């Protein structure tokens, strides 16, 4: 069967429409070549003349001319930021194979070198010696052309395969999504790309057209994200009909939840056994930690040794790298082999769940969770961080719950929701639903309506860096619905500015420790993670009996200080770390 015939079957295209696969020469530039070829087959190319990438091309040619593949590469390279450089380093240190170039001999050492590497022609340098078309590159081109990329990925498996009970698919139901269909971008015009099992891109023409209007396309419904986009008008109308948070009925519900919480706290001021306490950092791989937490010579930048060393000090980690993309099967298996049995892993849901649509994307979450299944013995929680722009309502949570019940029956861990939107944060119905399902309402001081500094390409917006006095944990906790039926207590501590730099002082840590102690004596298990990265501070006088961790970088240092405070308050010994130093040292000298 030819590729065109096979794709016709995959895309369920009737004989009324023609389909053609543009054969693109294999190289590190195949993605850019495919986009260029598809634009060349677009009748109304003037539609793109005002887009950022066409305007960028105007420096060399007329604005109506299609940017060359190398121009697209240059555009992507210039959008790279220091944040993206750090992410690539983190992915490489975490063992993500696709980013191994960041650890290879002659690898980029700073942002300018990464930009130069990204500008390399794939035809000239070849695969592995240029920046491949990763998610950042795809999104940058999508935003630069105001173009939705509809990708048919042969490497992904069809969801629901082998299920005898699967109902006939409903094209408007995102829960029945086929994971082979990936969409990038939220624009009215689109192109179709076929990604082979060898990660090679080819362009796809429908009726001879390189790009098309999503609304008139016979295949758009196959991509769940575009189906949602085409139907979100009705969703938004339904949202506008819901009572506001200031409605009397909602206020009464809010008051009832508050009364119930106060009653529970009065009835449960003490518990015969304090709840468990897990503290750790947002990630285990950080360049600032080499020499400041990880010994340079015996650990260094080796991700396997880093994770082993981390587990000799901390019982849990919040894995943030998963936010930027679903890890490969090999990466998940590597983590499984490295995690001790008593280690607790929390993974942040990919941004496709929360940051790419105006509703929660359950199909992406189920795909992610099923990829993480090998880690089921250590994966205790999945963090779902919702941006300030996302309004989540009960109907979305109900849909999410149904999808998880149907497709992820193996997962027994927690779901923790962080809401940065004021409307969702104060929605009594949302809080009630979370409590009923024993899902967790994340406690994150200073997070409401805030956005982390980042490039607009990465979807998080830009803002001026401002220092602020961290909000007291007890003060913020009083506004949250941390009721007894809501499972664990999940705390995030991100410092005093949006770039997460700085260090918590003794007074701040004492206040945090006391609030955590209050939860523990109610029998609540508490998970707490720091994200406040900076090198060791020498501003405070060194005590003669200073603890060994006083010279660490601020994130692991503050985590260790808080651990000591919390267990001192409960008059308990600090539990042993998941791995013992002796076992960890043996790992240092094993074959890489």
Coordinates of C-alpha atoms in Angstrom, one line a residue:
X1 CA 0.0 0.0 0.0
X2 CA 1.4 3.4 -1.0
X3 CA 1.9 6.1 1.7
X4 CA -0.9 8.2 0.2
X5 CA -3.3 5.2 0.3
X6 CA -2.3 4.4 3.8
X7 CA -2.8 7.9 5.0
X8 CA -6.2 8.1 3.2
X9 CA -7.2 5.2 5.3
X10 CA -5.8 6.7 8.5
X11 CA -7.4 10.1 7.9
X12 CA -10.7 8.5 6.8
X13 CA -10.8 10.6 3.6
X14 CA -13.5 9.7 1.1
X15 CA -12.9 9.3 -2.6
X16 CA -14.4 12.7 -3.1
X17 CA -11.1 14.2 -2.0
X18 CA -7.6 13.8 -3.3
X19 CA -4.6 13.2 -1.1
X20 CA -0.9 13.5 -1.9
X21 CA 2.2 13.0 0.3
X22 CA 5.0 15.4 -0.6
X23 CA 8.2 13.4 -0.5
X24 CA 10.8 15.3 1.4
X25 CA 14.5 14.4 1.3
X26 CA 15.7 13.0 4.6
X27 CA 17.8 15.5 6.5
X28 CA 17.8 17.4 9.8
X29 CA 15.8 20.0 7.9
X30 CA 12.8 17.8 6.9
X31 CA 10.3 19.7 9.1
X32 CA 11.3 23.1 7.7
X33 CA 11.4 21.7 4.1
X34 CA 7.9 20.3 4.6
X35 CA 6.5 23.6 5.8
X36 CA 8.1 25.4 2.9
X37 CA 6.7 22.9 0.4
X38 CA 3.2 23.2 1.9
X39 CA 3.3 27.0 1.8
X40 CA 4.4 26.8 -1.8
X41 CA 1.3 24.8 -2.6
X42 CA -0.9 27.4 -0.9
X43 CA -3.0 29.6 -3.3
X44 CA -3.6 32.6 -1.0
X45 CA -0.1 33.1 0.3
X46 CA -0.8 36.8 1.0
X47 CA -2.8 35.6 4.0
X48 CA 0.5 34.9 5.7
X49 CA 2.3 38.2 4.7
X50 CA 1.7 39.9 8.0
X51 CA 2.8 37.0 10.3
X52 CA 5.9 37.3 12.4
X53 CA 7.9 34.8 10.3
X54 CA 7.1 36.5 7.0
X55 CA 7.9 39.9 8.6
X56 CA 11.2 38.4 9.8
X57 CA 11.9 37.3 6.3
X58 CA 11.3 40.8 5.0
X59 CA 14.9 41.8 6.0
X60 CA 16.2 39.6 3.1
X61 CA 13.3 39.5 0.6
X62 CA 9.9 40.8 -0.2
X63 CA 7.4 40.2 2.6
X64 CA 5.2 38.2 0.3
X65 CA 7.9 35.7 -0.4
X66 CA 7.8 32.4 1.4
X67 CA 10.6 32.1 4.1
X68 CA 13.2 29.5 3.1
X69 CA 13.8 26.5 5.4
X70 CA 17.0 28.1 6.6
X71 CA 15.2 31.4 7.3
X72 CA 12.8 29.4 9.5
X73 CA 15.7 27.8 11.3
X74 CA 17.3 31.2 11.9
X75 CA 14.0 32.5 13.2
X76 CA 13.7 29.6 15.6
X77 CA 17.3 30.0 16.8
X78 CA 16.7 33.7 17.6
X79 CA 13.6 32.9 19.7
X80 CA 15.7 30.7 22.0
X81 CA 16.1 32.1 25.5
X82 CA 18.3 31.4 28.5
X83 CA 15.3 29.7 30.0
X84 CA 15.2 27.3 27.0
X85 CA 18.9 26.7 27.4
X86 CA 18.4 25.7 31.0
X87 CA 15.6 23.4 30.0
X88 CA 17.7 21.7 27.4
X89 CA 20.4 21.1 30.0
X90 CA 17.8 19.7 32.4
X91 CA 16.4 17.3 29.8
X92 CA 19.9 16.1 28.9
X93 CA 20.8 15.6 32.6
X94 CA 17.6 13.7 33.1
X95 CA 18.6 11.3 30.4
X96 CA 16.2 12.4 27.7
X97 CA 17.9 10.9 24.6
X98 CA 16.8 13.5 22.2
X99 CA 18.7 16.2 24.1
X100 CA 22.0 14.3 24.5
X101 CA 23.7 16.8 22.3
X102 CA 23.7 19.1 25.4
X103 CA 26.1 16.7 27.1
X104 CA 28.2 15.7 24.1
X105 CA 31.8 16.9 23.4
X106 CA 31.7 20.5 22.1
X107 CA 28.1 21.0 23.3
X108 CA 26.7 24.5 23.6
X109 CA 27.9 26.2 26.8
X110 CA 25.7 29.3 26.8
X111 CA 22.7 30.8 25.0
X112 CA 24.7 32.3 22.0
X113 CA 26.3 28.9 21.4
X114 CA 22.9 27.2 21.5
X115 CA 21.5 29.7 19.0
X116 CA 24.5 29.1 16.7
X117 CA 23.9 25.4 17.0
X118 CA 20.2 25.8 16.3
X119 CA 21.0 27.8 13.2
X120 CA 23.1 25.0 11.7
X121 CA 21.7 23.6 8.4
X122 CA 20.5 20.0 8.7
X123 CA 21.6 19.3 5.1
X124 CA 25.1 20.6 5.8
X125 CA 25.8 19.1 9.2
X126 CA 23.5 16.1 9.2
X127 CA 21.3 14.5 11.9
X128 CA 22.6 14.7 15.4
X129 CA 24.8 17.7 14.6
X130 CA 22.0 20.3 14.3
X131 CA 19.0 21.1 16.4
X132 CA 16.2 18.7 15.4
X133 CA 12.6 19.9 15.2
X134 CA 11.6 19.5 18.8
X135 CA 8.4 20.8 20.4
X136 CA 9.9 24.3 20.9
X137 CA 10.8 24.6 17.2
X138 CA 7.4 23.3 16.1
X139 CA 5.6 25.8 18.4
X140 CA 7.8 28.7 17.3
X141 CA 7.1 28.1 13.6
X142 CA 3.4 27.6 14.4
X143 CA 3.3 30.9 16.2
X144 CA 5.5 32.6 13.7
X145 CA 3.2 31.7 10.8
X146 CA -0.1 31.8 12.8
X147 CA -0.6 28.3 11.6
X148 CA -1.9 25.1 13.3
X149 CA 0.2 22.1 12.7
X150 CA -1.9 18.9 12.4
X151 CA 0.6 16.0 12.8
X152 CA 0.0 12.3 12.1
X153 CA 2.6 10.5 14.2
X154 CA 3.3 6.9 13.3
X155 CA 5.3 6.5 16.4
X156 CA 2.3 6.9 18.7
X157 CA -0.2 4.1 19.2
X158 CA -3.9 4.3 18.7
X159 CA -5.7 4.8 22.0
X160 CA -8.2 2.1 23.0
X161 CA -6.6 -0.5 20.8
X162 CA -7.7 -4.0 21.9
X163 CA -10.7 -2.8 23.9
X164 CA -13.7 -4.9 23.0
X165 CA -15.9 -2.6 24.9
X166 CA -15.0 0.6 23.0
X167 CA -18.0 2.5 21.8
X168 CA -18.2 3.8 18.3
X169 CA -16.1 7.0 18.2
X170 CA -17.7 10.3 18.6
X171 CA -15.8 13.0 16.7
X172 CA -16.7 15.6 19.2
X173 CA -15.6 13.6 22.2
X174 CA -12.0 14.4 23.2
X175 CA -12.0 11.4 25.6
X176 CA -11.9 9.1 22.5
X177 CA -8.8 10.8 21.0
X178 CA -6.3 8.8 18.9
X179 CA -2.9 9.7 20.2
X180 CA -1.4 9.5 16.7
X181 CA -3.1 12.8 16.0
X182 CA -1.2 15.7 17.5
X183 CA -2.0 19.4 17.0
X184 CA 0.2 22.4 17.7
X185 CA -1.1 25.9 17.7
X186 CA -4.5 27.5 18.0
X187 CA -5.0 29.2 14.6
X188 CA -7.7 29.1 11.9
X189 CA -5.4 28.0 9.1
X190 CA -3.7 24.6 9.2
X191 CA -1.3 22.2 7.5
X192 CA -1.0 18.4 7.8
X193 CA 2.4 16.8 8.5
X194 CA 3.1 13.1 8.5
X195 CA 5.8 12.0 10.9
X196 CA 7.2 8.5 10.2
X197 CA 8.6 6.1 12.7
X198 CA 12.0 7.4 11.9
X199 CA 11.0 10.9 13.0
X200 CA 11.0 12.1 9.4
X201 CA 8.4 14.8 8.3
X202 CA 6.5 14.9 5.0
X203 CA 3.9 17.4 4.0
X204 CA 0.4 16.2 3.1
X205 CA -1.8 17.9 0.4
X206 CA -5.6 17.6 0.6
X207 CA -7.3 18.4 -2.8
X208 CA -3.9 19.9 -3.9
X209 CA -3.9 22.5 -1.1
X210 CA -0.9 22.9 1.2
X211 CA -2.8 24.9 3.8
X212 CA -6.5 25.2 4.5
X213 CA -9.2 26.6 6.8
X214 CA -9.9 24.3 9.8
X215 CA -13.6 24.9 9.5
X216 CA -13.8 23.6 5.9
X217 CA -11.4 20.7 6.3
X218 CA -12.8 17.2 6.0
X219 CA -10.2 15.8 8.5
X220 CA -9.9 18.4 11.3
X221 CA -12.2 16.5 13.6
X222 CA -9.6 13.8 14.1
X223 CA -7.5 16.1 16.1
X224 CA -9.2 16.5 19.5
X225 CA -7.7 20.0 20.1
X226 CA -9.1 21.4 16.9
X227 CA -12.5 19.8 17.6
X228 CA -12.6 21.6 20.9
X229 CA -11.5 24.9 19.3
X230 CA -14.2 24.6 16.7
X231 CA -16.8 24.0 19.4
X232 CA -15.5 26.3 22.2
X233 CA -18.0 29.0 21.4
X234 CA -20.8 27.0 23.0
X235 CA -18.6 26.1 25.9
X236 CA -17.9 29.8 26.6
X237 CA -21.6 30.6 26.4
X238 CA -22.3 27.9 28.9
X239 CA -19.6 29.3 31.2
X240 CA -21.0 32.8 31.0
X241 CA -24.4 31.5 32.2
X242 CA -22.9 30.1 35.3
X243 CA -23.3 32.1 38.5
X244 CA -20.4 34.4 39.4
X245 CA -18.4 33.9 42.6
X246 CA -20.3 36.8 44.0
X247 CA -23.8 35.2 43.5
X248 CA -25.7 34.6 46.7
X249 CA -26.1 30.9 46.1
X250 CA -22.3 30.5 45.5
X251 CA -21.5 32.6 48.6
X252 CA -23.7 30.3 50.7
X253 CA -22.0 27.3 49.4
X254 CA -18.6 28.9 50.1
X255 CA -19.7 29.7 53.6
X256 CA -20.9 26.1 54.1
X257 CA -17.6 24.7 53.0
X258 CA -15.8 27.2 55.4
X259 CA -18.1 26.2 58.3
X260 CA -17.4 22.5 57.5
X261 CA -13.7 23.1 57.4
X262 CA -13.7 25.0 60.7
X263 CA -15.8 22.3 62.3
X264 CA -13.4 19.6 61.1
X265 CA -10.4 21.5 62.4
X266 CA -12.0 21.9 65.8
X267 CA -12.9 18.2 65.9
X268 CA -9.5 17.1 64.7
X269 CA -7.0 19.4 66.5
X270 CA -4.9 16.4 67.4
X271 CA -4.5 13.0 65.9
X272 CA -3.0 9.9 67.6
X273 CA -0.5 9.5 64.8
X274 CA 1.0 12.6 63.0
X275 CA 0.6 12.6 59.2
X276 CA 3.6 11.7 57.1
X277 CA 5.9 14.5 55.8
X278 CA 7.7 14.4 52.4
X279 CA 9.9 17.4 51.4
X280 CA 12.0 17.8 48.3
X281 CA 12.9 20.0 45.4
X282 CA 11.3 20.9 42.0
X283 CA 13.6 18.6 40.0
X284 CA 16.8 16.8 40.8
X285 CA 19.0 18.2 38.0
X286 CA 20.3 21.7 38.3
X287 CA 23.6 23.2 37.0
X288 CA 24.0 25.4 40.2
X289 CA 24.0 22.3 42.3
X290 CA 27.2 20.8 41.0
X291 CA 29.7 21.6 43.7
X292 CA 27.0 23.1 45.8
X293 CA 25.0 19.9 46.5
X294 CA 26.4 17.3 44.1
X295 CA 30.1 16.5 44.6
X296 CA 31.9 17.6 41.4
X297 CA 34.2 14.6 41.0
X298 CA 32.0 11.6 41.9
X299 CA 28.6 13.0 40.8
X300 CA 29.1 16.0 38.5
X301 CA 26.5 16.4 35.7
X302 CA 25.8 12.6 35.4
X303 CA 22.0 12.4 35.7
X304 CA 22.0 8.8 37.1
X305 CA 24.5 9.7 39.8
X306 CA 22.5 12.9 40.6
X307 CA 19.3 11.0 41.1
X308 CA 21.1 8.4 43.3
X309 CA 22.7 11.2 45.4
X310 CA 19.4 13.1 45.6
X311 CA 17.7 10.0 47.1
X312 CA 20.3 9.7 49.8
X313 CA 19.1 13.1 51.2
X314 CA 15.4 13.5 50.2
X315 CA 12.4 11.3 50.2
X316 CA 10.5 12.9 47.3
X317 CA 10.9 15.0 44.2
X318 CA 8.6 17.1 42.0
X319 CA 9.5 16.3 38.5
X320 CA 9.0 19.5 36.4
X321 CA 10.6 18.3 33.1
X322 CA 7.5 16.4 32.2
X323 CA 5.6 19.7 31.9
X324 CA 7.5 20.4 28.7
X325 CA 6.8 17.1 27.0
X326 CA 5.8 13.5 27.6
X327 CA 9.0 11.6 28.3
X328 CA 10.1 8.7 26.0
X329 CA 9.5 5.1 27.1
X330 CA 13.3 4.7 27.6
X331 CA 13.4 7.7 29.9
X332 CA 10.6 6.4 32.0
X333 CA 12.2 3.0 32.3
X334 CA 15.5 4.6 33.3
X335 CA 13.7 6.5 36.1
X336 CA 12.1 3.3 37.2
X337 CA 15.4 1.5 37.5
X338 CA 16.9 4.4 39.4
X339 CA 14.1 5.1 41.9
X340 CA 14.4 3.3 45.3
X341 CA 11.3 1.5 46.5
X342 CA 10.5 4.1 49.3
X343 CA 11.2 7.1 47.0
X344 CA 8.2 9.2 46.2
X345 CA 7.9 10.7 42.7
X346 CA 5.5 13.6 41.8
X347 CA 5.2 14.4 38.1
X348 CA 3.9 17.7 36.6
X349 CA 1.3 17.1 33.9
X350 CA 2.4 18.2 30.4
X351 CA 1.4 21.7 29.4
X352 CA -0.8 20.1 26.7
X353 CA -3.2 19.3 29.6
X354 CA -3.5 22.9 30.8
X355 CA -1.9 25.5 28.6
X356 CA -2.9 24.8 25.0
X357 CA -6.7 24.9 25.1
X358 CA -9.3 27.0 27.0
X359 CA -10.4 23.8 28.9
X360 CA -8.6 20.9 30.5
X361 CA -7.4 18.4 27.9
X362 CA -8.1 14.9 29.4
X363 CA -6.9 13.0 26.4
X364 CA -3.3 14.4 26.9
X365 CA -3.5 13.6 30.6
X366 CA -4.5 10.0 30.0
X367 CA -1.8 9.5 27.4
X368 CA 0.8 10.9 29.8
X369 CA -0.3 8.8 32.7
X370 CA -0.3 5.6 30.6
X371 CA 3.3 6.4 29.5
X372 CA 4.2 6.8 33.2
X373 CA 2.7 3.4 34.1
X374 CA 6.1 1.7 34.7
X375 CA 6.6 4.1 37.6
X376 CA 3.3 3.1 39.3
X377 CA 5.1 1.9 42.5
X378 CA 6.7 5.3 43.1
X379 CA 4.4 7.7 41.3
X380 CA 2.3 9.1 44.2
X381 CA 0.9 12.2 42.7
X382 CA 0.4 14.1 39.4
X383 CA 0.5 17.9 39.6
X384 CA -1.9 19.8 37.3
X385 CA -0.8 23.4 37.3
X386 CA -3.5 25.6 35.6
X387 CA -2.4 29.0 34.3
X388 CA -4.1 32.3 35.4
X389 CA -5.9 32.4 32.0
X390 CA -7.6 29.0 32.4
X391 CA -11.0 28.9 34.0
X392 CA -11.8 25.4 35.2
X393 CA -15.4 24.4 36.1
X394 CA -17.0 21.3 37.6
X395 CA -18.1 20.0 34.2
X396 CA -14.5 19.9 33.0
X397 CA -13.5 18.1 36.2
X398 CA -16.3 15.6 35.7
X399 CA -15.2 14.9 32.2
X400 CA -11.6 14.5 33.3
X401 CA -12.7 12.0 36.0
X402 CA -14.7 10.0 33.5
X403 CA -11.8 9.7 31.1
X404 CA -9.4 8.6 33.9
X405 CA -11.9 6.0 35.2
X406 CA -12.2 4.6 31.7
X407 CA -8.6 4.7 30.4
X408 CA -6.2 4.8 33.4
X409 CA -7.6 2.2 35.8
X410 CA -4.1 1.3 37.1
X411 CA -3.3 4.7 38.7
X412 CA -3.9 4.8 42.5
X413 CA -2.0 8.0 43.2
X414 CA -3.3 11.5 43.9
X415 CA -4.2 14.3 41.5
X416 CA -3.2 17.8 42.8
X417 CA -4.7 20.9 41.1
X418 CA -3.1 24.3 41.3
X419 CA -5.5 27.0 40.2
X420 CA -4.0 30.5 39.5
X421 CA -7.2 31.9 38.1
X422 CA -9.2 33.8 40.8
X423 CA -12.6 32.6 39.5
X424 CA -11.6 29.0 39.7
X425 CA -9.7 29.3 42.9
X426 CA -12.8 30.7 44.7
X427 CA -15.4 28.4 43.0
X428 CA -17.2 26.5 45.8
X429 CA -18.4 23.9 43.4
X430 CA -14.9 23.1 42.2
X431 CA -13.7 22.8 45.8
X432 CA -16.6 20.5 46.7
X433 CA -15.9 18.3 43.7
X434 CA -12.2 18.0 44.6
X435 CA -13.0 17.0 48.2
X436 CA -15.6 14.4 47.1
X437 CA -13.0 12.8 44.8
X438 CA -10.2 13.2 47.3
X439 CA -8.3 15.2 44.7
X440 CA -6.0 17.8 46.2
X441 CA -6.2 21.6 46.2
X442 CA -2.6 22.9 46.0
X443 CA -1.4 25.4 48.5
X444 CA 0.9 27.8 46.7
X445 CA 1.4 31.2 48.3
X446 CA 1.7 34.2 45.9
X447 CA 0.5 32.2 42.9
X448 CA -2.9 33.8 42.2
X449 CA -3.0 35.7 38.9
X450 CA 0.8 35.4 38.6
X451 CA 2.7 34.2 35.6
X452 CA 6.2 32.9 35.6
X453 CA 8.7 34.9 33.4
X454 CA 9.1 33.3 30.0
X455 CA 9.0 33.9 26.3
X456 CA 5.6 34.4 24.6
X457 CA 6.6 31.4 22.4
X458 CA 6.5 29.1 25.3
X459 CA 3.0 30.3 26.2
X460 CA 3.6 31.8 29.6
X461 CA 3.8 35.5 28.8
X462 CA 6.3 38.1 29.9
X463 CA 6.5 40.3 32.9
X464 CA 9.0 42.5 34.7
X465 CA 10.9 40.7 37.4
X466 CA 9.7 42.0 40.8
X467 CA 10.7 41.1 44.3
X468 CA 7.9 40.7 46.9
X469 CA 7.6 39.6 50.5
X470 CA 6.5 35.9 50.4
X471 CA 3.0 35.5 51.7
X472 CA 2.8 33.5 54.9
X473 CA 1.8 29.9 54.4
X474 CA -0.7 30.0 57.2
X475 CA -2.3 33.2 55.7
X476 CA -2.7 31.6 52.3
X477 CA -3.8 28.3 53.7
X478 CA -6.7 30.0 55.4
X479 CA -8.1 30.8 51.9
X480 CA -7.8 27.3 50.6
X481 CA -10.1 24.3 50.9
X482 CA -7.8 21.9 52.7
X483 CA -10.6 19.8 54.2
X484 CA -10.1 16.4 55.8
X485 CA -11.5 14.5 52.8
X486 CA -9.2 16.0 50.3
X487 CA -6.4 13.5 50.5
X488 CA -2.9 14.9 50.9
X489 CA -1.8 18.5 51.6
X490 CA 0.4 19.7 48.7
X491 CA 2.5 22.8 49.3
X492 CA 4.7 24.6 46.7
X493 CA 7.2 27.3 47.8
X494 CA 8.7 29.3 45.0
X495 CA 10.6 32.1 46.7
X496 CA 10.1 35.9 46.4
X497 CA 10.1 36.6 42.7
X498 CA 8.9 35.1 39.4
X499 CA 12.3 33.7 38.5
X500 CA 12.3 31.6 41.7
X501 CA 15.6 32.9 43.0
X502 CA 16.5 33.7 46.6
X503 CA 16.4 31.9 49.9
X504 CA 13.9 31.5 52.7
X505 CA 15.2 32.9 56.0
X506 CA 14.8 31.3 59.5
X507 CA 11.7 33.2 60.4
X508 CA 9.9 32.3 57.2
X509 CA 10.9 28.6 57.5
X510 CA 9.7 28.6 61.2
X511 CA 6.3 29.9 60.1
X512 CA 6.0 27.4 57.3
X513 CA 7.1 24.5 59.6
X514 CA 4.5 25.4 62.2
X515 CA 1.7 25.4 59.6
X516 CA 2.8 22.0 58.3
X517 CA 3.0 20.7 61.9
X518 CA -0.6 21.9 62.4
X519 CA -1.7 19.8 59.4
X520 CA 0.2 16.8 60.5
X521 CA -1.3 16.7 64.0
X522 CA -4.7 16.5 62.3
X523 CA -3.5 13.3 60.6
X524 CA -2.8 14.9 57.3
X525 CA 0.1 13.7 55.0
X526 CA 2.0 16.7 53.7
X527 CA 4.1 16.9 50.5
X528 CA 6.2 20.1 50.2
X529 CA 8.5 21.2 47.3
X530 CA 10.8 24.1 47.0
X531 CA 11.7 26.0 43.8
X532 CA 14.0 28.9 44.8
X533 CA 17.3 28.4 43.0
X534 CA 20.5 30.3 43.8
X535 CA 24.0 29.5 44.8
X536 CA 25.0 29.2 48.5
X537 CA 24.5 32.4 50.4
X538 CA 27.4 33.6 52.7
X539 CA 25.5 36.7 53.9
X540 CA 24.7 35.2 57.3
X541 CA 27.5 34.4 59.8
X542 CA 28.6 30.8 59.8
X543 CA 28.0 29.0 63.1
X544 CA 30.8 26.8 64.5
X545 CA 28.2 23.9 64.7
X546 CA 26.6 24.6 61.3
X547 CA 24.8 21.7 59.7
X548 CA 26.4 20.0 56.7
X549 CA 23.7 21.4 54.4
X550 CA 24.3 25.0 55.3
X551 CA 26.7 25.3 52.3
X552 CA 24.3 23.8 49.8
X553 CA 22.5 25.8 47.1
X554 CA 19.3 27.4 48.5
X555 CA 16.7 24.9 47.2
X556 CA 18.1 21.7 48.8
X557 CA 19.3 23.7 51.7
X558 CA 15.9 25.2 52.5
X559 CA 14.3 21.8 52.0
X560 CA 16.7 20.1 54.5
X561 CA 16.2 23.0 57.0
X562 CA 12.4 22.6 56.8
X563 CA 12.6 18.9 57.3
X564 CA 14.6 19.3 60.5
X565 CA 12.1 21.9 61.8
X566 CA 9.0 19.9 61.1
X567 CA 10.3 16.7 62.8
X568 CA 11.6 18.7 65.8
X569 CA 8.1 20.1 66.3
X570 CA 6.6 16.6 66.4
X571 CA 9.5 15.3 68.5
X572 CA 10.2 12.6 65.9
X573 CA 13.5 11.4 64.4
X574 CA 14.0 12.3 60.8
X575 CA 13.2 9.2 58.7
X576 CA 16.0 7.5 56.8
X577 CA 16.5 8.6 53.2
X578 CA 15.4 6.2 50.5
X579 CA 19.0 5.2 49.8
X580 CA 21.9 4.9 52.1
X581 CA 25.2 6.8 51.5
X582 CA 27.1 3.5 51.2
X583 CA 24.7 2.3 48.5
X584 CA 24.9 5.6 46.7
X585 CA 28.7 5.6 46.7
X586 CA 28.7 2.2 45.1
X587 CA 26.5 3.7 42.4
X588 CA 29.1 6.4 41.8
X589 CA 31.6 3.9 40.5
X590 CA 29.4 1.7 38.5
X591 CA 29.7 1.7 34.7
X592 CA 28.1 4.7 33.1

